[in-house]
Structure formats: structure tokens, C-alpha cells
CSV table of C-alpha atoms and ligand atoms in Angstrom, one decimal:
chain,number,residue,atom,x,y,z
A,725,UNK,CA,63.9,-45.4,13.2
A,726,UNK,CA,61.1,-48.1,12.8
A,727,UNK,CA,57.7,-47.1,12.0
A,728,UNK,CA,56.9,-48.8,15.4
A,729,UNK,CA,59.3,-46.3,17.1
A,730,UNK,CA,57.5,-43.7,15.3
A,731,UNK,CA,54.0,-44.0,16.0
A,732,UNK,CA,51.8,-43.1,19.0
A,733,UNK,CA,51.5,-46.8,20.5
A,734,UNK,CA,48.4,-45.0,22.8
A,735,UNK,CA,46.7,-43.7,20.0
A,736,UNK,CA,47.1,-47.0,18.1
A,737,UNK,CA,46.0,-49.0,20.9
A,738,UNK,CA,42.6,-46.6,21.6
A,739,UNK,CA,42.3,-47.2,18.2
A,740,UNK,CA,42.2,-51.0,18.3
A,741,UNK,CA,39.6,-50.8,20.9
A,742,UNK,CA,37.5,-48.4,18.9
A,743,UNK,CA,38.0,-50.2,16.0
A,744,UNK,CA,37.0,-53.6,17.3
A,745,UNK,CA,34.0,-52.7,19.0
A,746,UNK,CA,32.6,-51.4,15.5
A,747,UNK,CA,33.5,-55.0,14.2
A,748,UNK,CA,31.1,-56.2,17.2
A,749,UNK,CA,33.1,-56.9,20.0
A,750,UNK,CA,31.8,-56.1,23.1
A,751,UNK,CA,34.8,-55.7,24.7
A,752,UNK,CA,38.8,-55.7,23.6
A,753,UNK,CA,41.8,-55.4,26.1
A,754,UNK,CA,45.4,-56.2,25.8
A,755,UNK,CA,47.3,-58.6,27.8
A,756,UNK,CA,51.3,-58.9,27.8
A,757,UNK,CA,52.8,-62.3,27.2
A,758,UNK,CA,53.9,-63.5,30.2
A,759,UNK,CA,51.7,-66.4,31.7
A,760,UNK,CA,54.3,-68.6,33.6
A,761,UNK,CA,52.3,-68.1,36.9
A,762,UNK,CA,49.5,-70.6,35.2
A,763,UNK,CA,52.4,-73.3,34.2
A,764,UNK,CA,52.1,-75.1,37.4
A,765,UNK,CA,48.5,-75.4,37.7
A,766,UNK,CA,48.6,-76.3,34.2
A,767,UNK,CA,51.0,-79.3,34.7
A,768,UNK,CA,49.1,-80.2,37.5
A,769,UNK,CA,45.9,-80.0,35.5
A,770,UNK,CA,47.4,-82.8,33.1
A,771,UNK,CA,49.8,-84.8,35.0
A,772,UNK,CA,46.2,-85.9,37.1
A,773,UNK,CA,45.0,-86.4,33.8
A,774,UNK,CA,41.8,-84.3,33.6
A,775,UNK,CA,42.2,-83.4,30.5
A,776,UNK,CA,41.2,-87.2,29.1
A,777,UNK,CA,41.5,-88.1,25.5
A,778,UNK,CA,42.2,-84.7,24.6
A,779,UNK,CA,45.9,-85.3,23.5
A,780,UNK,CA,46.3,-82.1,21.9
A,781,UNK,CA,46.1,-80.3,24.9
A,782,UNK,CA,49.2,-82.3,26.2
A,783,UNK,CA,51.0,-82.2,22.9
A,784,UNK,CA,51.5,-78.9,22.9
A,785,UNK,CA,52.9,-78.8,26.0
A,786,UNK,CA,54.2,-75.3,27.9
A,787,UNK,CA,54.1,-73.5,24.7
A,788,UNK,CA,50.5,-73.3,26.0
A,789,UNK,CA,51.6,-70.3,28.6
A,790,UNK,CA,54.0,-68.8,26.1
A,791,UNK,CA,52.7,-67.1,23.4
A,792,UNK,CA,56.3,-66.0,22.3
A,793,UNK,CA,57.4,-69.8,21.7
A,794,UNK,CA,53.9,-70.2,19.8
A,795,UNK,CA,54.0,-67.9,17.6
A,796,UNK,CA,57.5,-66.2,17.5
A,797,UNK,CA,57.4,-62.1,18.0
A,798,UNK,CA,54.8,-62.1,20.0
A,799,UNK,CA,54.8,-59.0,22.1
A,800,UNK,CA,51.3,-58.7,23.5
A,801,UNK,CA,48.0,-60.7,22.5
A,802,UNK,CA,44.9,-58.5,22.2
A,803,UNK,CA,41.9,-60.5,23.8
A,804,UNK,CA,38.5,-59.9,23.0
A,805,UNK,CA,34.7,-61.3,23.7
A,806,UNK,CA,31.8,-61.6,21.8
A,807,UNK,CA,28.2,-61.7,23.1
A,808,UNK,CA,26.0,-64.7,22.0
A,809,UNK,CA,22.9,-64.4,24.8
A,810,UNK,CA,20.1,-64.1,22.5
A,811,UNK,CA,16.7,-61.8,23.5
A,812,UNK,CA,15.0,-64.4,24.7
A,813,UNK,CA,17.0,-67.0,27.0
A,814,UNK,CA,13.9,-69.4,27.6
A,815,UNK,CA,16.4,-72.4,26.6
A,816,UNK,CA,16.5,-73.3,29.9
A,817,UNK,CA,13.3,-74.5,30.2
A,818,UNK,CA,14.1,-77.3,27.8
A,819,UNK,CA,16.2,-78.8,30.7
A,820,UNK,CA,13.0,-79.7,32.2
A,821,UNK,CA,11.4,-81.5,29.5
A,822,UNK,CA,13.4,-84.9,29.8
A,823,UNK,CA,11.7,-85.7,25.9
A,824,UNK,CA,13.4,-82.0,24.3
A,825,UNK,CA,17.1,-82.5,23.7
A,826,UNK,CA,19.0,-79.4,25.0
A,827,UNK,CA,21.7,-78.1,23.4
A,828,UNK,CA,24.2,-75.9,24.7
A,829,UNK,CA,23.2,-72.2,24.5
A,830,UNK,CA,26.5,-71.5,22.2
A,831,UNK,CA,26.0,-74.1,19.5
A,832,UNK,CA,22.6,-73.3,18.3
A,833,UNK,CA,23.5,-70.8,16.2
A,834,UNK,CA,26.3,-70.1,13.5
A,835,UNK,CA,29.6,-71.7,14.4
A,836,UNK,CA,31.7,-69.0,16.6
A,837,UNK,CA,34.8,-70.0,15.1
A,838,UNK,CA,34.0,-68.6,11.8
A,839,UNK,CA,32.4,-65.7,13.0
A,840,UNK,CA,35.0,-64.5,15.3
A,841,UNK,CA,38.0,-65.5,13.2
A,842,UNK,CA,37.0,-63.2,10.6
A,843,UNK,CA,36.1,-60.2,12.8
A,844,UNK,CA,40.2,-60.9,14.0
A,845,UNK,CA,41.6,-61.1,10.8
A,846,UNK,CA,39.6,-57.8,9.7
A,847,UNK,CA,41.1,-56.1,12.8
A,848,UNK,CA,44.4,-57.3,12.3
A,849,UNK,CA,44.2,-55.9,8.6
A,850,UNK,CA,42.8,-52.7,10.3
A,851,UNK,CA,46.5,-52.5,12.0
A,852,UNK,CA,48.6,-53.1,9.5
A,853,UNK,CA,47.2,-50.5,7.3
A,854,UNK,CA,48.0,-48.2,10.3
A,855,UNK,CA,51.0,-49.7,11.0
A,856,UNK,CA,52.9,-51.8,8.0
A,857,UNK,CA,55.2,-53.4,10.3
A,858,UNK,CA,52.2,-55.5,12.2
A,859,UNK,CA,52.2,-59.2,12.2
A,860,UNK,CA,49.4,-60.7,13.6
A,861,UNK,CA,48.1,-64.7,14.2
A,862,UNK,CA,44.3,-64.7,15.2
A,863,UNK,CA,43.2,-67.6,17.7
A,864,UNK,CA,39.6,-68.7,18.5
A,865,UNK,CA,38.7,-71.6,21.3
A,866,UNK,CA,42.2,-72.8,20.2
A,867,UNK,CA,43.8,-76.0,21.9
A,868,UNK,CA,47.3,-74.0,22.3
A,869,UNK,CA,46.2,-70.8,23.6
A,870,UNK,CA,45.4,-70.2,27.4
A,871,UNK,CA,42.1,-68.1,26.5
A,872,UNK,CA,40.9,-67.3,30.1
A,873,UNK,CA,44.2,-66.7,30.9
A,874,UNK,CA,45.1,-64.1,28.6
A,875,UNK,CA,41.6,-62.6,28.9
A,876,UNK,CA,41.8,-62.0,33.1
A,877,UNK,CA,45.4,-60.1,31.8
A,878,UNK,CA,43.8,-58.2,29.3
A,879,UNK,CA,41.1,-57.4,31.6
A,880,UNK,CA,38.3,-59.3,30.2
A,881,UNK,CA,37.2,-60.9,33.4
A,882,UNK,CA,38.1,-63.4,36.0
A,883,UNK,CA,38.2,-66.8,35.6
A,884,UNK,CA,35.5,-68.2,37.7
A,885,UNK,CA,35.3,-71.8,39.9
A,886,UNK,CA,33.9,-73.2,37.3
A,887,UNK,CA,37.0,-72.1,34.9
A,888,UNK,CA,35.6,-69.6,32.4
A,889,UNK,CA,35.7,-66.1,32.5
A,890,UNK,CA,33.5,-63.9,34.2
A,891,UNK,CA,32.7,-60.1,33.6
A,892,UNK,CA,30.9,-58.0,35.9
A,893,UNK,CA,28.4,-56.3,34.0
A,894,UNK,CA,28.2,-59.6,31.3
A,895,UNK,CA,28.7,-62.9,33.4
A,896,UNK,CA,29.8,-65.5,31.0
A,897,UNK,CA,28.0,-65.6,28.2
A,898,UNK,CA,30.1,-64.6,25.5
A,899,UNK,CA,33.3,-66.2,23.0
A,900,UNK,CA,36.7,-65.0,23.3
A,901,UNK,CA,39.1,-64.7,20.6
A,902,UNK,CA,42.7,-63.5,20.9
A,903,UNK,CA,45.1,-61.6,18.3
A,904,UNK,CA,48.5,-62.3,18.5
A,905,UNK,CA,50.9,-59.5,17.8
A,906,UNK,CA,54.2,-58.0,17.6
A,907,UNK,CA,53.8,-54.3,18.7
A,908,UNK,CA,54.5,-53.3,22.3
A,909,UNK,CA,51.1,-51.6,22.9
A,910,UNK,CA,50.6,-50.4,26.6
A,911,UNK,CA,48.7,-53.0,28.5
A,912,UNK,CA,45.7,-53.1,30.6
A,913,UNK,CA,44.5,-54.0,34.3
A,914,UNK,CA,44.1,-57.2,35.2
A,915,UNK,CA,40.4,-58.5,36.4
A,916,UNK,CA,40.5,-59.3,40.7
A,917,UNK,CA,38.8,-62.6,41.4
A,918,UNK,CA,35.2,-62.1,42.1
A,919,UNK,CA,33.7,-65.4,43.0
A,920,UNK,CA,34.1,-64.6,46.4
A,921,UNK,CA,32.5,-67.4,49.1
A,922,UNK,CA,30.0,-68.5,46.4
A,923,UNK,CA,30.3,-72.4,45.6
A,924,UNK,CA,27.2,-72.5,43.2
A,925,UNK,CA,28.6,-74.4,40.0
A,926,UNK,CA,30.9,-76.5,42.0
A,927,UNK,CA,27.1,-77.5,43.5
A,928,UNK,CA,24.6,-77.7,40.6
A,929,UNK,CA,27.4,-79.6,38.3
A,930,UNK,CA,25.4,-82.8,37.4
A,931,UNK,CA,29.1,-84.9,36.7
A,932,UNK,CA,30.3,-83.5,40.1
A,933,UNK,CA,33.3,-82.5,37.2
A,934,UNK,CA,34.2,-79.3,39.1
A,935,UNK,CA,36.6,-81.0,41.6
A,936,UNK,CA,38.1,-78.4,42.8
A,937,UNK,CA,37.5,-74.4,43.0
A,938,UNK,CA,39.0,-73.6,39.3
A,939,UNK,CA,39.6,-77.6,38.7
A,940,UNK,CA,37.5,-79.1,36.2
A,941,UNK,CA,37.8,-82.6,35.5
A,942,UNK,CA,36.8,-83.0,31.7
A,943,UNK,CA,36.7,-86.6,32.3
A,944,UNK,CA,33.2,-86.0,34.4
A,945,UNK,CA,32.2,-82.9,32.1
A,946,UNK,CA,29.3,-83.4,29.8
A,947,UNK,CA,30.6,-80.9,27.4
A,948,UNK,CA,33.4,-83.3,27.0
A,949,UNK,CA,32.0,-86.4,26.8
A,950,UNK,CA,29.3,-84.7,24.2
A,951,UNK,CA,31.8,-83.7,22.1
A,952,UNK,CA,35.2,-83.8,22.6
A,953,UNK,CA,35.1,-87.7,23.5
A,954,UNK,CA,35.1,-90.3,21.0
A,955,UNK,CA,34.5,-92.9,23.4
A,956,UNK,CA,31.7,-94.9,25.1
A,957,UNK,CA,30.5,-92.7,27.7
A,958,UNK,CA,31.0,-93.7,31.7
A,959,UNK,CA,27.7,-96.0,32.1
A,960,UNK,CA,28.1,-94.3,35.7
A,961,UNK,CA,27.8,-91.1,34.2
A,962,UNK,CA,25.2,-91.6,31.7
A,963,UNK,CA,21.9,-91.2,34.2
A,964,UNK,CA,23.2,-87.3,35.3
A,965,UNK,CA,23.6,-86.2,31.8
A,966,UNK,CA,19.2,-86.4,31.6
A,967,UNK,CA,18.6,-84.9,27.9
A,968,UNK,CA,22.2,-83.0,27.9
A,969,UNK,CA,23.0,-84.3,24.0
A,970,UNK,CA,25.6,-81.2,23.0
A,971,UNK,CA,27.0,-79.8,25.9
A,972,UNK,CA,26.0,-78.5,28.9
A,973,UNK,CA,24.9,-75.1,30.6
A,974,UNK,CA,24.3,-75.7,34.2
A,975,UNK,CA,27.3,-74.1,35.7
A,976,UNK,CA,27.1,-70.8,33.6
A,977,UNK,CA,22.8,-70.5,34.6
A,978,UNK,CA,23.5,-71.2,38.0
A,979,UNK,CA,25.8,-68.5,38.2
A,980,UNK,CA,24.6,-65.2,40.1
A,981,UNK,CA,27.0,-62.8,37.7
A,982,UNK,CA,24.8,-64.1,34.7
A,983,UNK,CA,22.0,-61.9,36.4
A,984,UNK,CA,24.2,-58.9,34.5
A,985,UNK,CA,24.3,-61.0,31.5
A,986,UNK,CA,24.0,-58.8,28.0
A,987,UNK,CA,22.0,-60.0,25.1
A,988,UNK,CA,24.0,-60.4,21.5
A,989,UNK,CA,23.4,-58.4,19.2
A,990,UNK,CA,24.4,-61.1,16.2
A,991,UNK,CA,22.0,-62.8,14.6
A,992,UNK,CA,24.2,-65.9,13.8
A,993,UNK,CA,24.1,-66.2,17.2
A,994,UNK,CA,20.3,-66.9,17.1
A,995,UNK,CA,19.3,-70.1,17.9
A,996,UNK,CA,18.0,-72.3,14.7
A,997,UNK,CA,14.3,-73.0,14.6
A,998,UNK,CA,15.7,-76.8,13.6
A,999,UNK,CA,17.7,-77.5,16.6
A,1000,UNK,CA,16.1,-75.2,19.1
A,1001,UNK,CA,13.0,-77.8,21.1
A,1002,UNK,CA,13.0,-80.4,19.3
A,1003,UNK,CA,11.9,-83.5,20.6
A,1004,UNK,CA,14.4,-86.7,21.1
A,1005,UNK,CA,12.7,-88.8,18.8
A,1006,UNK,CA,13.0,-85.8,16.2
A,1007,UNK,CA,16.2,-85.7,16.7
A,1008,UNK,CA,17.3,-89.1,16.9
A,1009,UNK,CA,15.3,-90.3,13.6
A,1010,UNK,CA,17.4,-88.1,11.4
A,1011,UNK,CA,19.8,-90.0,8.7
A,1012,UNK,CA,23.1,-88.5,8.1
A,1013,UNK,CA,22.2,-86.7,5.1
A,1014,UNK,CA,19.4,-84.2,7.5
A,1015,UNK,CA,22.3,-84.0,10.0
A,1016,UNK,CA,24.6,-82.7,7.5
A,1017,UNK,CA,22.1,-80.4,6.1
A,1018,UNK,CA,20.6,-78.9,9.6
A,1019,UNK,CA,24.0,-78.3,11.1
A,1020,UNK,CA,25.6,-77.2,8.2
A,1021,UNK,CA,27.7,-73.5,9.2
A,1022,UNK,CA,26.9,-74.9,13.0
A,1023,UNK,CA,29.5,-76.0,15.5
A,1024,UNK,CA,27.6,-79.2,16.1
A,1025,UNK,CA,28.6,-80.3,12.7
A,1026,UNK,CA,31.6,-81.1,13.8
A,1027,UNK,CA,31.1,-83.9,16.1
A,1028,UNK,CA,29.8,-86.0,13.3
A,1029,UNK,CA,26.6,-88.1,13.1
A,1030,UNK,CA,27.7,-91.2,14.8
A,1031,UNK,CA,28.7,-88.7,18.0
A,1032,UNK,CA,25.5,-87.5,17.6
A,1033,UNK,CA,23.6,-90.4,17.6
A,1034,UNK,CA,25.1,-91.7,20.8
A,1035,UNK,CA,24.3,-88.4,22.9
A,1036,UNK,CA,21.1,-88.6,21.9
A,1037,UNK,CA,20.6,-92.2,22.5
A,1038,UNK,CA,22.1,-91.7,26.1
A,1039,UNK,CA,19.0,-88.8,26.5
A,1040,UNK,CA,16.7,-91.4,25.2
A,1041,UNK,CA,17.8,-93.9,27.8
A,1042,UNK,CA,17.3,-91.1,30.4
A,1043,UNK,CA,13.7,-90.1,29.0
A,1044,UNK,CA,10.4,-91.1,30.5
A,1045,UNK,CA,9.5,-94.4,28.8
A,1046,UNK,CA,8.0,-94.0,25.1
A,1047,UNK,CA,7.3,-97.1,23.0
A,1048,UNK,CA,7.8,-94.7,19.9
A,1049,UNK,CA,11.5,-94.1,21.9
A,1050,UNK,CA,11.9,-97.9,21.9
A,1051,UNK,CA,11.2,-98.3,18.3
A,1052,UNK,CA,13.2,-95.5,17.1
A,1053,UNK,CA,16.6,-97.2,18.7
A,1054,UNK,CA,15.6,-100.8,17.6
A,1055,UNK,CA,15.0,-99.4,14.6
A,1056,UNK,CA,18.4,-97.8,14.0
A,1057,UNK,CA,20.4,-100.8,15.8
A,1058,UNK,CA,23.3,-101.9,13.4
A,1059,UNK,CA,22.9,-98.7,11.2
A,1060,UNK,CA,25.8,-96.7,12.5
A,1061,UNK,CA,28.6,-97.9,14.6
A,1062,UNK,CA,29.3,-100.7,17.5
A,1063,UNK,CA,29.7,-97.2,19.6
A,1064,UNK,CA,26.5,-96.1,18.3
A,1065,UNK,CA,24.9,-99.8,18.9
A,1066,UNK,CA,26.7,-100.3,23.1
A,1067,UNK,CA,24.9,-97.1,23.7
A,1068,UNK,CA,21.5,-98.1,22.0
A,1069,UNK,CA,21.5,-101.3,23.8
A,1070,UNK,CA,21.5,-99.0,27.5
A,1071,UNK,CA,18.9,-96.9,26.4
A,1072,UNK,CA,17.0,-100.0,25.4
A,1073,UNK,CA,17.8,-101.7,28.6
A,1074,UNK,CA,17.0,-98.5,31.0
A,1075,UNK,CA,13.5,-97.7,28.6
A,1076,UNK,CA,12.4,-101.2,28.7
A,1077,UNK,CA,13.0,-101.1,32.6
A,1078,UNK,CA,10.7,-98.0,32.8
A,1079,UNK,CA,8.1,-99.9,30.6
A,1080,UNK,CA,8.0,-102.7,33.6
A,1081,UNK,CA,8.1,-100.5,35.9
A,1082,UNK,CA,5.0,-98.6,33.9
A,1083,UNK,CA,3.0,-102.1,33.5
A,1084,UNK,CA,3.4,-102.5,37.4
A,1085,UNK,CA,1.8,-99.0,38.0
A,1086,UNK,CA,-0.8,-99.1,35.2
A,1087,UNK,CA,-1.7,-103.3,37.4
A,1088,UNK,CA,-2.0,-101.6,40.2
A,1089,UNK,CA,-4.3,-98.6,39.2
A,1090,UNK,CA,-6.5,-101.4,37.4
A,1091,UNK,CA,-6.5,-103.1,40.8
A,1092,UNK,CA,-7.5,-100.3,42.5
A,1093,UNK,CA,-10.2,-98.9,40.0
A,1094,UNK,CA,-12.1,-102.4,40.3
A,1095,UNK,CA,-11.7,-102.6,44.5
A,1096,UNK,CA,-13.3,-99.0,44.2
A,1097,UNK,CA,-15.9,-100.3,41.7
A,1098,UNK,CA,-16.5,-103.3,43.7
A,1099,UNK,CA,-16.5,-101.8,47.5
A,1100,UNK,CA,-13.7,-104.2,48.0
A,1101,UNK,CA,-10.5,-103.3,50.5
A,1102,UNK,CA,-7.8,-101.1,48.1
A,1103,UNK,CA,-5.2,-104.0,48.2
A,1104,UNK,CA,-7.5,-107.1,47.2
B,576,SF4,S1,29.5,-77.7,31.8
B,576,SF4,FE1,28.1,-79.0,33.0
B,576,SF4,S2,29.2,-80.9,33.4
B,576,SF4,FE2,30.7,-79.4,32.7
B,576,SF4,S3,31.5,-78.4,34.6
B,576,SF4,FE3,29.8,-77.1,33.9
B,576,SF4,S4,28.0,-77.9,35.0
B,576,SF4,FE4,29.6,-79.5,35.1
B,577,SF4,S1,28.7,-69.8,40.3
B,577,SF4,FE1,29.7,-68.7,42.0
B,577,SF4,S2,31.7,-69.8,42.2
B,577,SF4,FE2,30.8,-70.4,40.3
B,577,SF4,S3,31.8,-69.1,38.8
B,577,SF4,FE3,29.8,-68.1,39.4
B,577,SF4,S4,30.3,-66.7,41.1
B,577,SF4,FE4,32.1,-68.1,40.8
């Protein structure tokens, strides 16, 4: 007899739960492998071509929705999320300041990837010491894996309009990681759809990149053309973005279930004092070498510098007019890249519009302080 045969697959899989919550999960379920009901919107999702330049989501084609062809073995994939809302959420706010770049709520602290993957691996190790027989693959936001998927099986949550998962007593602010494996352990529920008649993300997006209940087109998503696009981005696109330089939040603080949203109780999760507020021109007048060294151990990091420095030149663009702004980007013309340089010379363009349109105003208020002064008619 195996010693898989032999062992209480109940008792191992109450103590996977138990023993992932005291690595810091908040939450760990186990889904079974079979997916194939999400390989036809998944075809559909690429043959319209939504997914962009993002070849590696193509590349691995159906293997996608089978975790058995992915990893061979695999029985089951234990899903689990991770909580990154810190105590206080006033990062919002910075949406409203058009001069503050804002930075997506999940990048300002410790990169995820790191953190989670070794939380995985040290419950994977947890297993085998129970049970010598394990073989386990830990995945974390990773191109093959259908994460949202897995985690509405696993009974996670539901994947929302806006295509991330949803909990009802966390809304959406947490990571998910996955753990494949080859045991048979009993699985859970899966989460019902909640969304219900609400239509708020499909709304608020900026991009209009929610298409579709459950269809986002990454094309049209900032959080793709931020950082997964090595491209120009859209000119059309460029005025909704405002000061959105490293992804984008909207359709998660729109959402009603984020009302029941739980704060993290990681402290890499934090936001850093360095990225968190910081002003445009801060940002933007930083040489490689302080990029490098203020996202190091971040997930911005990985976008690079030139990536980087086109957001934030696009934010620039979109910022109220600021000869300091103006300078800055002159400044840094021909220091980078020709991708870097297409998107200083908009900015440029849409700032030094804003400065004509500012000379105009400031004319006219002259005008009109010397008809008050002289008790001549407003428009003489
Ligand atoms: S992240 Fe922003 S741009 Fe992307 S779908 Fe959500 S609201 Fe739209
Ligand atoms: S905003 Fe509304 S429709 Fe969108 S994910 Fe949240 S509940 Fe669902």
C-alpha cells in the first residue's frame, strides 16, 4: 500500500489549511483540476486578441486550463490568498492630485512574488514531511496558470465583471498563489457569482477596457499598457490614464464588496515612504541608478527605467501646466530611448498647450483687473 493510501487525506487536508494560515494566508481551499468549462471563453478571449503583446499568454496555449498537462501528476491545486490592504488606504486620494503619481495599491510595497512563493514552497515542504510521497510546483501571478479560475473552485471567491476574484467578507484586495500537487485531497465548494445587477467597474473604467461583463480588453487596460506593454501607448488613450504611471485601481475602489475589505497584516506589504505621494516631477527626475535603488525588492523594478519614464511622462502630459514640468522633459529629451523621447514630445505638446491656454486666462484677468481699475465696461 502507498503511504498516500494510508493516510487520513481529511486530516491532511485540515492540516494544510491550518498550516497555511499560520504561514499568513488568509484563506487556503483546494480546487480539483478540471477547468475545461473556461477553455472556450479563453479561446475567445485570444482569438479577439485582447490579450495584446502578451505572447506568452498565447504560447502556452490550453495547457492554461489543464494543470495535469502543465505540470504532470497534478491531482488537485491548493489555491490560496494573501491580504495586502494596508491600515490606512488613503492612496486614493492621490488620484485626485493630477501632480502625485499614483501607483497601484499592490506595487508599493515588497514584490508579492517573492513573498508568496516562499510562503508556498514552505507549505509544500510542510507536506512532504507529512507525507513523503508529495510533489508539489508552487505558482504566483503566473502566465500559465488560470488563477481566478482555480481560486472560484477552491472556493476563494468569484471572479467578478471586472475579472478578479471577489470574496465576501475581503473584496479583492489580496494576491493569490496556487500549489500544485499530486495527492487526491477532498475538495471544496465552489464560490456562486455575486456581482449580481451591479455594473460599477464596467462604469468607472477610465480605458472603457472592461468590454464586456467578465471581458477585459488588456489592449485598453492601464495596468497593461503601464507595464506589461513595451510599446508606445494609444495617443487616444493617453488623456484617460491622468497620473495612472503603474497600474491602475479604479475598478477594485469602485467596487461595493471592497466595503468588507480586510487590512494585511504584512508589513512588506506597506507602502514605501519613497514611492508612496510623490510628486511627478520627483519622480520623473530620477536617473536610473535612484530607480534601481528605490524599487529594489519592489515589483515596479521590473518594468525597467525606460518603461518608467514613459508612464510618467504620459502623467506629465496629463498634469496641470508647470514650467518646472516643462523643463524636467526637455531636460531629459534624448537621454533614454526614441520610446521614451515620442512620449516626451506629447507631454511637451499637451503642457505647452495648457501654457497658451494659461497666458490667455492670466490676458484676460489683467484685462479685467484694469476695466475694474479704470470703471471701464469688463470686455474693453
Ligand atoms: S485596472 Fe483600470 S483600466 Fe484596467 S480594467 Fe480596471 S479600471 Fe479599467
Ligand atoms: S464593481 Fe460590481 S460588477 Fe464590478 S466586480 Fe464589483 S460587484 Fe462585480
Amino acid at each position: 500500500m502507498s503511504a498516500i493510501n494510508s493516510i487520513d487525506l481529511v486530516e491532511l487536508t485540515n492540516n494544510i489549511k491550518a498550516w497555511g494560515v499560520a504561514l499568513g494566508f488568509q484563506q487556503v481551499g483546494i480546487s480539483d483540476i478540471d477547468l475545461h468549462q473556461h477553455e472556450a471563453h479563453l479561446q475567445a478571449w485570444l482569438d479577439a486578441g485582447y490579450h495584446g503583446d502578451m505572447a506568452f499568454m498565447e504560447s502556452h496555449g490550453m495547457k492554461r486550463a489543464r494543470p495535469d498537462e502543465l505540470v504532470p501528476g497534478t491531482l488537485r491545486v491548493i489555491s490560496v490568498r494573501m491580504n495586502y490592504l494596508p491600515p490606512d488606504a488613503s492612496f486614493a486620494k492621490h488620484l485626485n492630485s493630477p501632480d502625485i503619481g499614483y501607483i497601484s495599491r499592490y506595487a508599493l510595497g515588497r514584490d508579492y512574488h517573492k513573498v508568496l512563493r516562499k510562503r508556498l514552497k514552505q507549505l509544500g515542504e510542510k507536506i512532504t514531511n507529512a507525507l513523503s510521497d508529495t510533489q508539489y510546483r508552487p505558482f504566483v501571478d503566473s502566465a500559465p496558470v488560470l488563477e481566478h479560475a482555480i481560486a472560484e473552485k477552491a472556493g476563494i471567491g468569484w471572479t467578478g465583471k471586472h475579472s478578479l476574484t471577489l470574496n465576501k467578507d475581503a473584496g479583492s484586495w489580496f494576491f493569490l498563489g496556487e500549489l500544485f500537487i499530486n495527492l487526491p485531497l477532498p475538495v471544496d465548494t465552489p464560490v456562486e457569482e455575486n456581482c449580481g445587477t451591479c455594473t460599477a467597474c464596467l462604469t468607472i473604467c477610465p480605458t472603457n477596457a472592461i468590454v464586456a461583463p467578465y471581458k477585459v480588453d488588456a489592449r485598453r487596460c492601464i495596468s497593461y499598457l503601464t507595464i506589461e506593454s513595451d510599446s508606445d501607448i494609444p495617443e487616444a488613450l493617453r488623456p484617460s490614464m491622468g497620473n495612472r504611471i503603474y497600474g491602475c485601481d479604479d475598478c477594485q475602489l469602485i467596487c461595493p464588496w471592497n466595503r468588507f475589505s480586510d487590512i494585511t497584516t504584512e508589513e512588506d506589504f506597506h507602502p514605501r515612504q519613497v514611492l508612496h505621494g510623490k510628486s511627478l516631477n520627483t519622480l520623473f527626475s530620477w536617473s536610473e541608478e535612484t530607480f534601481l535603488a528605490n524599487t529594489e525588492g519592489s515589483p515596479i523594478r521590473r518594468i525597467g527605467y525606460e518603461k518608467w519614464q514613459r508612464n510618467i511622462a504620459v502623467a506629465l502630459g496629463n498634469a496641470p501646466f508647470n514650467e518646472m514640468s516643462i523643463q524636467l522633459l526637455t531636460q531629459r529629451r534624448g537621454m533614454v530611448s526614441d520610446l521614451v523621447d515620442r512620449h516626451i514630445d506629447w507631454a511637451l505638446a499637451q503642457q505647452q498647450a495648457k501654457a497658451s491656454s494659461e497666458t490667455d486666462a492670466t490676458r484676460q484677468q489683467k484685462r479685467l483687473i484694469r476695466a475694474i481699475e479704470k470703471g471701464l465696461p469688463r470686455d474693453a
